[in-house]
XYZ file of N, CA, C and O in Angstrom:
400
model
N 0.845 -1.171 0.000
C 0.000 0.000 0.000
C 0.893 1.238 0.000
O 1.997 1.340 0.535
N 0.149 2.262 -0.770
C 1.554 3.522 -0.502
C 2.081 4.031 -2.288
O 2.220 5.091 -2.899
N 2.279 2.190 -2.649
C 3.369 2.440 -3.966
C 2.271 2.951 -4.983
O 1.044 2.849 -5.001
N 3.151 3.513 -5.781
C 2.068 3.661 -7.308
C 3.032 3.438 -8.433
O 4.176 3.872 -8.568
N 2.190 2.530 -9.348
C 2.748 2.078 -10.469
C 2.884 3.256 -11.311
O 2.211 4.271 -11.490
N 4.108 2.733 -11.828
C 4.746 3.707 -13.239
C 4.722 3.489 -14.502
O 5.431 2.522 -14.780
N 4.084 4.085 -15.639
C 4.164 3.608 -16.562
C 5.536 3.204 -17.330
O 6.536 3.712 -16.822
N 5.762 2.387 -18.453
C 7.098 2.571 -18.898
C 8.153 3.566 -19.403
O 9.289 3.451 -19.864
N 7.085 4.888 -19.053
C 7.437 6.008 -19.462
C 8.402 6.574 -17.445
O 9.456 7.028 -17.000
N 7.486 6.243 -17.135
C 8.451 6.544 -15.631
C 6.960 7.505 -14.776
O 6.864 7.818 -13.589
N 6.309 7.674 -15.533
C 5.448 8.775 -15.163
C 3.752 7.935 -14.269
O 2.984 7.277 -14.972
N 3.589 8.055 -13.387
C 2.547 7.873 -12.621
C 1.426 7.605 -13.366
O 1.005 8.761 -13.407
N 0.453 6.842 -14.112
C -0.703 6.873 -14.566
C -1.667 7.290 -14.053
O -2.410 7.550 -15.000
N -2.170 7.536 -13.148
C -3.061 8.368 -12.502
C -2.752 10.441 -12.553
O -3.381 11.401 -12.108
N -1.523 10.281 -13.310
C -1.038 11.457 -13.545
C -1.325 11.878 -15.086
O -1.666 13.014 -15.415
N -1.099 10.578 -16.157
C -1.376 10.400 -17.104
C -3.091 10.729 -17.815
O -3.608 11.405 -18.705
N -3.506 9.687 -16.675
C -5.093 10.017 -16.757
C -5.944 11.686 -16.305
O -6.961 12.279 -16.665
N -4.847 11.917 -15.354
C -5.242 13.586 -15.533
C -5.136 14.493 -16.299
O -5.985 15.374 -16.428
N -3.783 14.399 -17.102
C -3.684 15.201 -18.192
C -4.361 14.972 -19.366
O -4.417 15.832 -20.245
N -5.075 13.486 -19.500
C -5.521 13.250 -20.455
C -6.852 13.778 -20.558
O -7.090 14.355 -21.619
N -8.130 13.698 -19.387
C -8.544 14.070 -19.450
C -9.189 15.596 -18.806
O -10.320 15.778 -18.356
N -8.306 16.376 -18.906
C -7.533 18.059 -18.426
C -8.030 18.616 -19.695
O -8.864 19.451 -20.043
N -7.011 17.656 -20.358
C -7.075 18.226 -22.307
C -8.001 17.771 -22.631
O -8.505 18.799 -23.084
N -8.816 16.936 -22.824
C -10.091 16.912 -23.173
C -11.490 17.453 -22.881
O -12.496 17.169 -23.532
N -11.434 18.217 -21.888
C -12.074 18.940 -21.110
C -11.659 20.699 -21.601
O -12.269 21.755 -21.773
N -10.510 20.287 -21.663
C -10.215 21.786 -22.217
C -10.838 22.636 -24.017
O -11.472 23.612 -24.419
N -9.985 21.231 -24.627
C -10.589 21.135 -25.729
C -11.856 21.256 -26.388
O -12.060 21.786 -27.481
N -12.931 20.557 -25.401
C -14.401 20.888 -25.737
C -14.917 22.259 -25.528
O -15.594 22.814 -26.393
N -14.611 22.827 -24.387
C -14.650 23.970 -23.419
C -14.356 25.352 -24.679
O -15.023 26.313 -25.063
N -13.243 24.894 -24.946
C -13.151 25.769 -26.027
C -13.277 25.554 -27.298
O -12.580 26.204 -28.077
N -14.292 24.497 -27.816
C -15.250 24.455 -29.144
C -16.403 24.797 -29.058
O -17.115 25.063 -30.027
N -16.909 24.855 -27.309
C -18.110 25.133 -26.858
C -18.749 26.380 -27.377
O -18.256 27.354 -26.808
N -19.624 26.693 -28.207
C -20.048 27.964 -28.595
C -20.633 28.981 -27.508
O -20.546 30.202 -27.379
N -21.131 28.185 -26.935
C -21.860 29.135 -25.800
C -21.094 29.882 -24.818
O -20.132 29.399 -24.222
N -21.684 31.493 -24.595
C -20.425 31.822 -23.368
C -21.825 31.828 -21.716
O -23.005 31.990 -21.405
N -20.672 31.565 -21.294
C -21.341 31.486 -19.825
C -20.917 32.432 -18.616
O -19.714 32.182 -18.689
N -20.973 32.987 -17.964
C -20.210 33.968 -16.779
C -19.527 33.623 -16.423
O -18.707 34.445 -16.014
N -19.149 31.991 -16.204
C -17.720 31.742 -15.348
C -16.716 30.806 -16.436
O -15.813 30.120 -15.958
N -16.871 30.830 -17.390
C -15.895 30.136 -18.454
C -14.489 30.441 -18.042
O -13.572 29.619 -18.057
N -14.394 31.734 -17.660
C -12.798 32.168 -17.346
C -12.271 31.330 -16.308
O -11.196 30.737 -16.396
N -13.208 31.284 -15.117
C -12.960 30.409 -14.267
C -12.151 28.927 -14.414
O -11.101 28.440 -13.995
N -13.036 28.601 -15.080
C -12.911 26.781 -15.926
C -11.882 26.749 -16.053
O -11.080 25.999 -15.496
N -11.605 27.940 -17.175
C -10.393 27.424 -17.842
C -9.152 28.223 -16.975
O -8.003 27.850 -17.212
N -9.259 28.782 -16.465
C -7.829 29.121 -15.495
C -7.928 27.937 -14.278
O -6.969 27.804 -13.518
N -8.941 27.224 -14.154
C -8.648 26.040 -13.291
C -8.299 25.131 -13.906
O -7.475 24.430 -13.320
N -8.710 24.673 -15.336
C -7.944 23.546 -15.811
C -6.426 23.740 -16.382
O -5.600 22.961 -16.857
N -6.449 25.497 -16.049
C -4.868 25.423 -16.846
C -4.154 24.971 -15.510
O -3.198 24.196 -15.497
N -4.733 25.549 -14.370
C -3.891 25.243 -12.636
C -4.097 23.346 -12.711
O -2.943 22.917 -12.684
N -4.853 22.423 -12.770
C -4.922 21.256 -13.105
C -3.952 20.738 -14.233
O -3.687 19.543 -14.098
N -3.618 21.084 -14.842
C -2.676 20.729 -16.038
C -1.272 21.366 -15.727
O -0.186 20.817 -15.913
N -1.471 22.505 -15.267
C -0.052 22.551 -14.454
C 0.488 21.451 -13.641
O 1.543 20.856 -13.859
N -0.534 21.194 -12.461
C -0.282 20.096 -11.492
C 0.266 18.905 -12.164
O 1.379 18.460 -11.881
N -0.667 18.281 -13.234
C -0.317 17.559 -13.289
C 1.178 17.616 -14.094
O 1.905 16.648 -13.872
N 1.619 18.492 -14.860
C 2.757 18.468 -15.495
C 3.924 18.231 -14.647
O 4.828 17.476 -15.004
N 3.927 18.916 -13.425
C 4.592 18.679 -12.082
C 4.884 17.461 -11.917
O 6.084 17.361 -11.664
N 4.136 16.064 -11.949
C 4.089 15.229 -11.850
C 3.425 14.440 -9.936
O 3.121 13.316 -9.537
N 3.486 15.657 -9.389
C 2.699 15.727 -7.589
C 1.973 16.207 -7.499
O 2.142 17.179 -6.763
N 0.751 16.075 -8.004
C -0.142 17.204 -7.918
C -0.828 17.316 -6.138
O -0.171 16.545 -5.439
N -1.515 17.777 -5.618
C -1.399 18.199 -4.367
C -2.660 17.704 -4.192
O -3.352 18.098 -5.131
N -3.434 16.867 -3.253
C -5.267 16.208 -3.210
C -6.092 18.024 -3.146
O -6.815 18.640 -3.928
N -5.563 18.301 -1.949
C -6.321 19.693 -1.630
C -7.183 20.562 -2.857
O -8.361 20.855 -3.058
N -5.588 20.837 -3.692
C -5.686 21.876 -4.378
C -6.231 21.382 -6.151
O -6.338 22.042 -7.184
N -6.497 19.790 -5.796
C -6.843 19.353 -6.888
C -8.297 19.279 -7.089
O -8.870 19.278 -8.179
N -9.002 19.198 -5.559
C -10.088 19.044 -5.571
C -10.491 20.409 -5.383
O -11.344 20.682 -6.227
N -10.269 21.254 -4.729
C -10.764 22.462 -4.927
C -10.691 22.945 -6.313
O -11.711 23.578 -6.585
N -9.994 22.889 -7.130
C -10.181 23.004 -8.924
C -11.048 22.556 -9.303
O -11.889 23.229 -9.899
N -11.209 20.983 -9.066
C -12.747 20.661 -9.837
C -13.927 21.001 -9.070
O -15.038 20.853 -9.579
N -13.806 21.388 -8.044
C -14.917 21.798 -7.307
C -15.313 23.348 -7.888
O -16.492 23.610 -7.650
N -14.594 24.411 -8.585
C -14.287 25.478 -9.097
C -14.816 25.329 -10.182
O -15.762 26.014 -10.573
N -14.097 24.102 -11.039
C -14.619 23.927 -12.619
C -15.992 23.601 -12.524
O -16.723 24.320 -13.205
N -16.767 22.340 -11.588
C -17.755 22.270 -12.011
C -18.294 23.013 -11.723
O -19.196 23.038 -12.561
N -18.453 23.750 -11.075
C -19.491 24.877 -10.440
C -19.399 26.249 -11.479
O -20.039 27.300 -11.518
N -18.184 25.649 -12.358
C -18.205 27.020 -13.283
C -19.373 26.662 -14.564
O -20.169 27.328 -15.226
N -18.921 25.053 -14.473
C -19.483 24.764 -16.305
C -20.795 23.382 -15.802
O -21.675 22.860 -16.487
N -20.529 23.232 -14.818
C -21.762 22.264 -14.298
C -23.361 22.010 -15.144
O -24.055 21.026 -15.399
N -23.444 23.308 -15.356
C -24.850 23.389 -16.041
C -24.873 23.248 -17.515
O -25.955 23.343 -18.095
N -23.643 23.004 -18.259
C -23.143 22.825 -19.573
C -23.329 21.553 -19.506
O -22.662 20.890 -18.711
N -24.320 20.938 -20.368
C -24.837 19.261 -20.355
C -24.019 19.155 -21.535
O -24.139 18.016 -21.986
N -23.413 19.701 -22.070
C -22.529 19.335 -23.752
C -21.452 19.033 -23.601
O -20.782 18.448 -24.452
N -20.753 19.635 -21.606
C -19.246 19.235 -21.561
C -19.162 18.171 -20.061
O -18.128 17.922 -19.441
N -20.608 17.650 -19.721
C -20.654 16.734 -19.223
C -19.953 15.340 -18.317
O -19.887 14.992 -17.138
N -19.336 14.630 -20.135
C -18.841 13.457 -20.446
C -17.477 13.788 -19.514
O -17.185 13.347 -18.402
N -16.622 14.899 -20.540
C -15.942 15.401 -20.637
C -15.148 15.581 -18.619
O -14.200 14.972 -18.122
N -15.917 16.474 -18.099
C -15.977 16.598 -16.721
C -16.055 16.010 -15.946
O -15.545 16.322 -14.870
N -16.807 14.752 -16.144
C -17.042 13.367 -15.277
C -15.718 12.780 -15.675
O -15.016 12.517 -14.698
N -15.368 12.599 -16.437
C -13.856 12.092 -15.902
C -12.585 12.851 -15.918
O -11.455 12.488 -16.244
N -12.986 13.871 -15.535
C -11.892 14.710 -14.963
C -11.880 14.508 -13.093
O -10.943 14.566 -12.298
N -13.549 14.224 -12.862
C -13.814 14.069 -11.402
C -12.830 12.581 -11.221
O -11.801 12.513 -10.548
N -13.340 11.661 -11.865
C -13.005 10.340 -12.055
C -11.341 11.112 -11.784
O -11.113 11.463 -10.626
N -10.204 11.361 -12.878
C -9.031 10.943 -12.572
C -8.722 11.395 -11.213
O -7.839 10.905 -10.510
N -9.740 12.658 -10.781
C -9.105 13.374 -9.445
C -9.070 12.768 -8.735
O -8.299 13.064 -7.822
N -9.932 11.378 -8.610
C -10.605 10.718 -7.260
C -9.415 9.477 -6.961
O -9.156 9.021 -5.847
N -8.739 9.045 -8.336
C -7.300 8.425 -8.262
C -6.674 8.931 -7.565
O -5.504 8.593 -7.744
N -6.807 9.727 -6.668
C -5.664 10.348 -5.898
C -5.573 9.752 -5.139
O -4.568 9.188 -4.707
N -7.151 9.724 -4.609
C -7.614 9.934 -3.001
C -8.361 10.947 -2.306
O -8.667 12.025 -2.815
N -8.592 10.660 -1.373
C -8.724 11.657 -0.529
C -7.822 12.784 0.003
O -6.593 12.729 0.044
N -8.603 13.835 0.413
C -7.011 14.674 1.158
C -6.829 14.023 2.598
O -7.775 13.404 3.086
N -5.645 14.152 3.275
C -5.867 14.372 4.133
C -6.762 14.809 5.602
O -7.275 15.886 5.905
N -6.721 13.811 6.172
C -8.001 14.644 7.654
C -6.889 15.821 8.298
O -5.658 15.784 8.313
N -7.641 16.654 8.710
C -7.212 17.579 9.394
C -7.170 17.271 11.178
O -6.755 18.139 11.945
């Protein structure tokens, strides 16, 4: 318990799966025609999420407070949905944060 597998690349897959779907989330977000009041939001949280993960440590706290940010930005966008649900999904590979 503890370890996490590495891909043959050296890189964490649960790190992999974040960036993967970071960028796919991003990508729709911005084909999305519609503007909404907090789009800016979204996407300066998925750029802070795609940072993290580029890092390769991304932090539980500050990961979940992002998607907690994103969805609440684009939540009501049923077109970027798919997209968002597994962005929740890779976050939840983390874990939990910490108890205080």
């Amino acid at each position: 318990m503890g370890q996490t597998r590495v891909t043959g690349s050296g890189e964490d897959p649960r790190v992999t799966g974040l960036r993967t779907a970071v960028s796919r989330l991003r990508r729709e977000l911005a084909g999305h025609p519609g503007e909404f009041p907090d789009r800016g939001i979204a996407e300066d949280e998925l750029a802070a999420l795609d940072a993290m993960a580029v890092s390769g440590a991304p932090e539980i706290p500050r990961l979940r407070r992002s998607l907690l940010l994103i969805a609440g930005a684009i939540g009501s966008v049923s077109a970027l949905a798919c997209a968002l649900r597994d962005v929740r999904v890779a976050v939840d590979l983390f874990g939990e944060p910490p108890r205080r």
